[in-house]
């Protein structure tokens, strides 16, 4: 089981859950549900193997085991695990992709801290 700094998952949504709209969370969250809309995670978001996500995803750390259709941006790292399927662009300073993961989109490894902005909006790099 995944754990946060205090040794616990702070939220778990199973494969029987369906969400439409905006979902915001903090702590370590395990999402194994169907979600359509937008996700913002202040900390770690784990997308489980049964998850079907059609959303723009923003997180500090994102670990994908399931399916994501939408652009992804992470301030720390993105991990695409064996069996993950992502259709959309991925942007993070660190991107890890295991054998067996699929990515249909562009991959951008950011080197500099960027000002916060919605995905798709170009913001100049800080100097």
Short mmCIF file of N, CA and C in Angstrom, two decimals:
data_model
loop_
_atom_site.label_atom_id
_atom_site.label_comp_id
_atom_site.label_asym_id
_atom_site.label_seq_id
_atom_site.Cartn_x
_atom_site.Cartn_y
_atom_site.Cartn_z
N UNK A 1 0.85 -1.18 0.00
CA UNK A 1 0.00 0.00 0.00
C UNK A 1 0.89 1.23 0.00
N UNK A 2 0.44 2.29 -0.63
CA UNK A 2 1.19 3.53 -0.68
C UNK A 2 0.95 4.32 0.58
N UNK A 3 1.94 5.10 0.99
CA UNK A 3 1.82 5.84 2.23
C UNK A 3 2.34 7.25 2.05
N UNK A 4 1.78 8.21 2.80
CA UNK A 4 2.28 9.57 2.78
C UNK A 4 3.39 9.71 3.82
N UNK A 5 3.82 10.94 4.04
CA UNK A 5 4.91 11.17 5.00
C UNK A 5 4.56 10.67 6.39
N UNK A 6 3.27 10.66 6.72
CA UNK A 6 2.84 10.19 8.04
C UNK A 6 2.50 8.71 8.00
N UNK A 7 2.73 8.04 6.87
CA UNK A 7 2.53 6.61 6.78
C UNK A 7 1.12 6.19 6.40
N UNK A 8 0.34 7.08 5.77
CA UNK A 8 -1.03 6.71 5.43
C UNK A 8 -1.49 7.34 4.12
N UNK A 9 -2.39 6.64 3.46
CA UNK A 9 -3.10 7.21 2.31
C UNK A 9 -4.20 8.07 2.89
N UNK A 10 -4.31 9.32 2.44
CA UNK A 10 -5.30 10.22 3.03
C UNK A 10 -6.68 10.08 2.41
N UNK A 11 -6.77 9.54 1.18
CA UNK A 11 -8.08 9.31 0.55
C UNK A 11 -7.94 8.20 -0.48
N UNK A 12 -9.02 7.43 -0.63
CA UNK A 12 -9.05 6.35 -1.62
C UNK A 12 -10.43 6.34 -2.26
N UNK A 13 -10.46 6.44 -3.58
CA UNK A 13 -11.71 6.34 -4.33
C UNK A 13 -11.61 5.10 -5.19
N UNK A 14 -12.51 4.13 -4.97
CA UNK A 14 -12.41 2.84 -5.65
C UNK A 14 -13.07 2.85 -7.03
N UNK A 15 -12.97 1.70 -7.70
CA UNK A 15 -13.45 1.61 -9.08
C UNK A 15 -14.97 1.65 -9.19
N UNK A 16 -15.69 1.68 -8.10
CA UNK A 16 -17.15 1.85 -8.13
C UNK A 16 -17.57 3.32 -8.09
N UNK A 17 -16.60 4.23 -7.95
CA UNK A 17 -16.89 5.65 -7.85
C UNK A 17 -16.80 6.32 -9.22
N UNK A 18 -17.69 7.30 -9.46
CA UNK A 18 -17.65 8.11 -10.67
C UNK A 18 -17.79 9.56 -10.27
N UNK A 19 -16.92 10.40 -10.82
CA UNK A 19 -16.91 11.83 -10.50
C UNK A 19 -16.92 12.60 -11.81
N UNK A 20 -17.72 13.67 -11.86
CA UNK A 20 -17.70 14.58 -13.00
C UNK A 20 -17.57 15.99 -12.47
N UNK A 21 -16.59 16.74 -12.98
CA UNK A 21 -16.35 18.11 -12.54
C UNK A 21 -14.93 18.29 -12.06
N UNK A 22 -14.76 19.18 -11.08
CA UNK A 22 -13.43 19.49 -10.54
C UNK A 22 -13.22 18.73 -9.24
N UNK A 23 -12.05 18.12 -9.12
CA UNK A 23 -11.69 17.41 -7.89
C UNK A 23 -10.34 17.95 -7.42
N UNK A 24 -10.30 18.45 -6.19
CA UNK A 24 -9.06 18.96 -5.60
C UNK A 24 -8.77 18.16 -4.33
N UNK A 25 -7.48 17.87 -4.11
CA UNK A 25 -7.12 17.07 -2.94
C UNK A 25 -5.72 17.43 -2.46
N UNK A 26 -5.42 16.99 -1.24
CA UNK A 26 -4.07 17.14 -0.70
C UNK A 26 -3.74 15.85 0.04
N UNK A 27 -2.48 15.69 0.37
CA UNK A 27 -2.03 14.44 0.96
C UNK A 27 -1.83 13.42 -0.15
N UNK A 28 -1.69 12.16 0.24
CA UNK A 28 -1.53 11.10 -0.75
C UNK A 28 -2.91 10.52 -1.05
N UNK A 29 -3.33 10.62 -2.31
CA UNK A 29 -4.66 10.18 -2.71
C UNK A 29 -4.53 9.08 -3.76
N UNK A 30 -5.28 8.00 -3.55
CA UNK A 30 -5.34 6.88 -4.49
C UNK A 30 -6.68 6.97 -5.20
N UNK A 31 -6.64 7.15 -6.51
CA UNK A 31 -7.84 7.30 -7.32
C UNK A 31 -7.92 6.12 -8.28
N UNK A 32 -8.89 5.25 -8.05
CA UNK A 32 -9.06 4.07 -8.90
C UNK A 32 -10.45 4.11 -9.54
N UNK A 33 -10.97 5.31 -9.72
CA UNK A 33 -12.34 5.55 -10.14
C UNK A 33 -12.41 6.06 -11.57
N UNK A 34 -13.63 6.39 -12.00
CA UNK A 34 -13.85 7.08 -13.27
C UNK A 34 -14.03 8.55 -12.94
N UNK A 35 -13.28 9.40 -13.63
CA UNK A 35 -13.38 10.83 -13.39
C UNK A 35 -13.30 11.58 -14.70
N UNK A 36 -14.19 12.53 -14.88
CA UNK A 36 -14.18 13.38 -16.07
C UNK A 36 -14.21 14.82 -15.61
N UNK A 37 -13.25 15.63 -16.07
CA UNK A 37 -13.21 17.03 -15.70
C UNK A 37 -11.81 17.54 -15.45
N UNK A 38 -11.50 17.82 -14.19
CA UNK A 38 -10.22 18.42 -13.83
C UNK A 38 -9.81 17.94 -12.44
N UNK A 39 -8.52 17.60 -12.29
CA UNK A 39 -7.99 17.15 -11.00
C UNK A 39 -6.81 18.05 -10.62
N UNK A 40 -6.81 18.52 -9.39
CA UNK A 40 -5.69 19.28 -8.86
C UNK A 40 -5.29 18.63 -7.53
N UNK A 41 -4.06 18.12 -7.48
CA UNK A 41 -3.55 17.46 -6.27
C UNK A 41 -2.35 18.25 -5.76
N UNK A 42 -2.43 18.71 -4.52
CA UNK A 42 -1.34 19.49 -3.94
C UNK A 42 -0.13 18.63 -3.64
N UNK A 43 -0.35 17.33 -3.45
CA UNK A 43 0.74 16.44 -3.07
C UNK A 43 0.83 15.29 -4.08
N UNK A 44 0.69 14.05 -3.61
CA UNK A 44 0.84 12.88 -4.47
C UNK A 44 -0.52 12.32 -4.87
N UNK A 45 -0.69 12.10 -6.16
CA UNK A 45 -1.89 11.47 -6.69
C UNK A 45 -1.49 10.19 -7.38
N UNK A 46 -2.13 9.09 -6.98
CA UNK A 46 -1.87 7.79 -7.59
C UNK A 46 -3.12 7.40 -8.36
N UNK A 47 -2.98 7.20 -9.65
CA UNK A 47 -4.09 6.77 -10.49
C UNK A 47 -3.96 5.26 -10.64
N UNK A 48 -4.94 4.54 -10.08
CA UNK A 48 -4.89 3.09 -10.01
C UNK A 48 -5.12 2.41 -11.35
N UNK A 49 -4.88 1.11 -11.37
CA UNK A 49 -4.97 0.31 -12.59
C UNK A 49 -6.37 0.25 -13.17
N UNK A 50 -7.41 0.42 -12.34
CA UNK A 50 -8.79 0.38 -12.83
C UNK A 50 -9.33 1.75 -13.19
N UNK A 51 -8.55 2.80 -12.97
CA UNK A 51 -9.01 4.17 -13.19
C UNK A 51 -9.15 4.48 -14.67
N UNK A 52 -10.19 5.25 -14.98
CA UNK A 52 -10.39 5.80 -16.32
C UNK A 52 -10.60 7.29 -16.12
N UNK A 53 -9.59 8.07 -16.46
CA UNK A 53 -9.59 9.51 -16.20
C UNK A 53 -9.63 10.26 -17.53
N UNK A 54 -10.63 11.12 -17.68
CA UNK A 54 -10.72 12.03 -18.83
C UNK A 54 -10.68 13.43 -18.25
N UNK A 55 -9.47 13.94 -18.04
CA UNK A 55 -9.33 15.19 -17.31
C UNK A 55 -7.97 15.83 -17.53
N UNK A 56 -7.91 17.10 -17.24
CA UNK A 56 -6.65 17.80 -17.09
C UNK A 56 -6.18 17.48 -15.67
N UNK A 57 -4.93 17.03 -15.54
CA UNK A 57 -4.42 16.61 -14.23
C UNK A 57 -3.22 17.46 -13.85
N UNK A 58 -3.30 18.06 -12.65
CA UNK A 58 -2.18 18.81 -12.09
C UNK A 58 -1.87 18.22 -10.72
N UNK A 59 -0.58 17.99 -10.47
CA UNK A 59 -0.20 17.41 -9.18
C UNK A 59 1.24 17.78 -8.87
N UNK A 60 1.63 17.58 -7.63
CA UNK A 60 3.05 17.69 -7.29
C UNK A 60 3.75 16.44 -7.82
N UNK A 61 3.26 15.27 -7.40
CA UNK A 61 3.77 13.99 -7.89
C UNK A 61 2.59 13.18 -8.39
N UNK A 62 2.72 12.62 -9.58
CA UNK A 62 1.65 11.81 -10.16
C UNK A 62 2.21 10.45 -10.54
N UNK A 63 1.54 9.39 -10.08
CA UNK A 63 1.91 8.02 -10.42
C UNK A 63 0.71 7.41 -11.14
N UNK A 64 0.91 6.97 -12.39
CA UNK A 64 -0.18 6.46 -13.20
C UNK A 64 -0.01 4.97 -13.44
N UNK A 65 -1.03 4.20 -13.05
CA UNK A 65 -1.10 2.78 -13.34
C UNK A 65 -2.20 2.50 -14.36
N UNK A 66 -3.19 3.39 -14.44
CA UNK A 66 -4.38 3.19 -15.27
C UNK A 66 -4.38 4.04 -16.52
N UNK A 67 -5.57 4.52 -16.88
CA UNK A 67 -5.77 5.22 -18.14
C UNK A 67 -6.08 6.70 -17.90
N UNK A 68 -5.36 7.57 -18.61
CA UNK A 68 -5.60 9.01 -18.54
C UNK A 68 -5.73 9.55 -19.95
N UNK A 69 -6.81 10.27 -20.20
CA UNK A 69 -6.99 11.01 -21.46
C UNK A 69 -7.08 12.48 -21.09
N UNK A 70 -6.00 13.20 -21.34
CA UNK A 70 -5.93 14.61 -20.98
C UNK A 70 -4.50 14.99 -20.68
N UNK A 71 -4.25 16.29 -20.64
CA UNK A 71 -2.89 16.78 -20.37
C UNK A 71 -2.56 16.66 -18.89
N UNK A 72 -1.28 16.40 -18.62
CA UNK A 72 -0.77 16.20 -17.27
C UNK A 72 0.36 17.20 -17.02
N UNK A 73 0.33 17.84 -15.85
CA UNK A 73 1.43 18.71 -15.42
C UNK A 73 1.74 18.41 -13.96
N UNK A 74 3.02 18.22 -13.65
CA UNK A 74 3.43 17.95 -12.27
C UNK A 74 4.60 18.85 -11.91
N UNK A 75 4.60 19.35 -10.69
CA UNK A 75 5.69 20.23 -10.27
C UNK A 75 6.92 19.44 -9.84
N UNK A 76 6.77 18.16 -9.44
CA UNK A 76 7.91 17.35 -9.01
C UNK A 76 8.24 16.23 -10.00
N UNK A 77 7.27 15.31 -10.23
CA UNK A 77 7.56 14.17 -11.10
C UNK A 77 6.29 13.49 -11.56
N UNK A 78 6.41 12.79 -12.68
CA UNK A 78 5.36 11.92 -13.20
C UNK A 78 5.97 10.55 -13.42
N UNK A 79 5.27 9.52 -12.96
CA UNK A 79 5.71 8.14 -13.17
C UNK A 79 4.61 7.40 -13.92
N UNK A 80 4.94 6.85 -15.08
CA UNK A 80 4.01 6.03 -15.85
C UNK A 80 4.45 4.58 -15.65
N UNK A 81 3.64 3.83 -14.94
CA UNK A 81 3.97 2.45 -14.59
C UNK A 81 3.56 1.49 -15.69
N UNK A 82 4.08 0.27 -15.64
CA UNK A 82 3.72 -0.78 -16.60
C UNK A 82 2.20 -0.92 -16.62
N UNK A 83 1.60 -0.83 -17.80
CA UNK A 83 0.15 -0.92 -17.94
C UNK A 83 -0.54 0.43 -18.02
N UNK A 84 0.17 1.51 -17.72
CA UNK A 84 -0.41 2.85 -17.81
C UNK A 84 -0.63 3.22 -19.27
N UNK A 85 -1.69 4.00 -19.52
CA UNK A 85 -1.99 4.48 -20.86
C UNK A 85 -2.36 5.96 -20.75
N UNK A 86 -1.56 6.83 -21.37
CA UNK A 86 -1.80 8.26 -21.33
C UNK A 86 -1.93 8.78 -22.75
N UNK A 87 -3.05 9.46 -23.00
CA UNK A 87 -3.28 10.14 -24.27
C UNK A 87 -3.36 11.62 -23.94
N UNK A 88 -2.27 12.34 -24.20
CA UNK A 88 -2.19 13.75 -23.86
C UNK A 88 -0.74 14.11 -23.58
N UNK A 89 -0.50 15.39 -23.39
CA UNK A 89 0.85 15.87 -23.14
C UNK A 89 1.21 15.75 -21.67
N UNK A 90 2.49 15.48 -21.40
CA UNK A 90 3.00 15.32 -20.04
C UNK A 90 4.11 16.34 -19.83
N UNK A 91 4.03 17.09 -18.72
CA UNK A 91 5.06 18.07 -18.40
C UNK A 91 5.44 17.96 -16.93
N UNK A 92 6.74 17.79 -16.67
CA UNK A 92 7.26 17.69 -15.30
C UNK A 92 8.78 17.77 -15.35
N UNK A 93 9.42 18.12 -14.23
CA UNK A 93 10.89 18.12 -14.20
C UNK A 93 11.47 16.71 -14.33
N UNK A 94 10.77 15.72 -13.79
CA UNK A 94 11.22 14.32 -13.85
C UNK A 94 10.06 13.50 -14.40
N UNK A 95 10.35 12.74 -15.46
CA UNK A 95 9.34 11.86 -16.04
C UNK A 95 9.95 10.47 -16.14
N UNK A 96 9.28 9.49 -15.49
CA UNK A 96 9.76 8.12 -15.48
C UNK A 96 8.71 7.27 -16.18
N UNK A 97 9.15 6.49 -17.16
CA UNK A 97 8.22 5.66 -17.92
C UNK A 97 8.75 4.23 -17.96
N UNK A 98 7.99 3.32 -17.35
CA UNK A 98 8.40 1.92 -17.33
C UNK A 98 8.04 1.24 -18.64
N UNK A 99 8.74 0.15 -18.94
CA UNK A 99 8.39 -0.69 -20.08
C UNK A 99 6.96 -1.17 -19.89
N UNK A 100 6.18 -1.11 -20.95
CA UNK A 100 4.78 -1.53 -20.87
C UNK A 100 3.82 -0.37 -20.69
N UNK A 101 4.33 0.82 -20.43
CA UNK A 101 3.50 2.02 -20.35
C UNK A 101 3.37 2.60 -21.76
N UNK A 102 2.25 3.26 -22.03
CA UNK A 102 2.02 3.85 -23.35
C UNK A 102 1.73 5.34 -23.19
N UNK A 103 2.37 6.15 -24.05
CA UNK A 103 2.15 7.60 -24.06
C UNK A 103 1.91 8.03 -25.49
N UNK A 104 0.74 8.61 -25.75
CA UNK A 104 0.41 9.17 -27.05
C UNK A 104 0.24 10.67 -26.85
N UNK A 105 1.34 11.39 -26.96
CA UNK A 105 1.35 12.82 -26.73
C UNK A 105 2.78 13.30 -26.63
N UNK A 106 2.93 14.56 -26.32
CA UNK A 106 4.26 15.13 -26.18
C UNK A 106 4.71 15.06 -24.73
N UNK A 107 6.01 14.97 -24.57
CA UNK A 107 6.61 14.86 -23.26
C UNK A 107 7.58 16.04 -23.11
N UNK A 108 7.41 16.83 -22.05
CA UNK A 108 8.30 17.97 -21.83
C UNK A 108 8.83 17.92 -20.41
N UNK A 109 10.15 17.83 -20.32
CA UNK A 109 10.80 17.84 -19.00
C UNK A 109 11.24 19.27 -18.73
N UNK A 110 10.55 19.92 -17.80
CA UNK A 110 10.83 21.30 -17.46
C UNK A 110 12.10 21.35 -16.62
N UNK A 111 12.92 22.34 -16.89
CA UNK A 111 14.16 22.49 -16.13
C UNK A 111 14.10 23.64 -15.14
N UNK A 112 13.26 24.61 -15.42
CA UNK A 112 13.19 25.80 -14.57
C UNK A 112 11.83 25.88 -13.93
N UNK A 113 11.81 26.51 -12.75
CA UNK A 113 10.54 26.73 -12.07
C UNK A 113 9.70 27.68 -12.91
N UNK A 114 8.45 27.33 -13.10
CA UNK A 114 7.54 28.16 -13.88
C UNK A 114 6.51 28.78 -12.94
N UNK A 115 6.03 29.94 -13.33
CA UNK A 115 4.93 30.53 -12.59
C UNK A 115 3.72 29.65 -12.78
N UNK A 116 2.83 29.60 -11.77
CA UNK A 116 1.63 28.78 -11.90
C UNK A 116 0.71 29.37 -12.94
N UNK A 117 0.20 28.51 -13.79
CA UNK A 117 -0.75 28.92 -14.82
C UNK A 117 -1.53 27.70 -15.27
N UNK A 118 -2.70 27.91 -15.79
CA UNK A 118 -3.46 26.77 -16.31
C UNK A 118 -2.73 26.11 -17.46
N UNK A 119 -2.98 24.82 -17.66
CA UNK A 119 -2.37 24.12 -18.79
C UNK A 119 -2.78 24.80 -20.08
N UNK A 120 -1.88 24.85 -21.03
CA UNK A 120 -2.17 25.45 -22.32
C UNK A 120 -1.85 26.93 -22.37
N UNK A 121 -1.55 27.54 -21.22
CA UNK A 121 -1.20 28.95 -21.18
C UNK A 121 0.31 29.06 -21.08
N UNK A 122 0.92 29.80 -21.96
CA UNK A 122 2.37 29.94 -21.99
C UNK A 122 2.76 31.04 -21.00
N UNK A 123 3.66 30.71 -20.09
CA UNK A 123 4.14 31.66 -19.08
C UNK A 123 5.65 31.73 -19.21
N UNK A 124 6.23 32.93 -19.28
CA UNK A 124 7.69 33.03 -19.39
C UNK A 124 8.37 32.42 -18.19
N UNK A 125 9.56 31.84 -18.41
CA UNK A 125 10.35 31.27 -17.32
C UNK A 125 10.88 32.38 -16.44
N UNK A 126 10.98 32.09 -15.13
CA UNK A 126 11.60 33.05 -14.21
C UNK A 126 13.10 33.04 -14.45
N UNK A 127 13.73 34.19 -14.33
CA UNK A 127 15.17 34.25 -14.53
C UNK A 127 15.86 34.45 -13.23
#
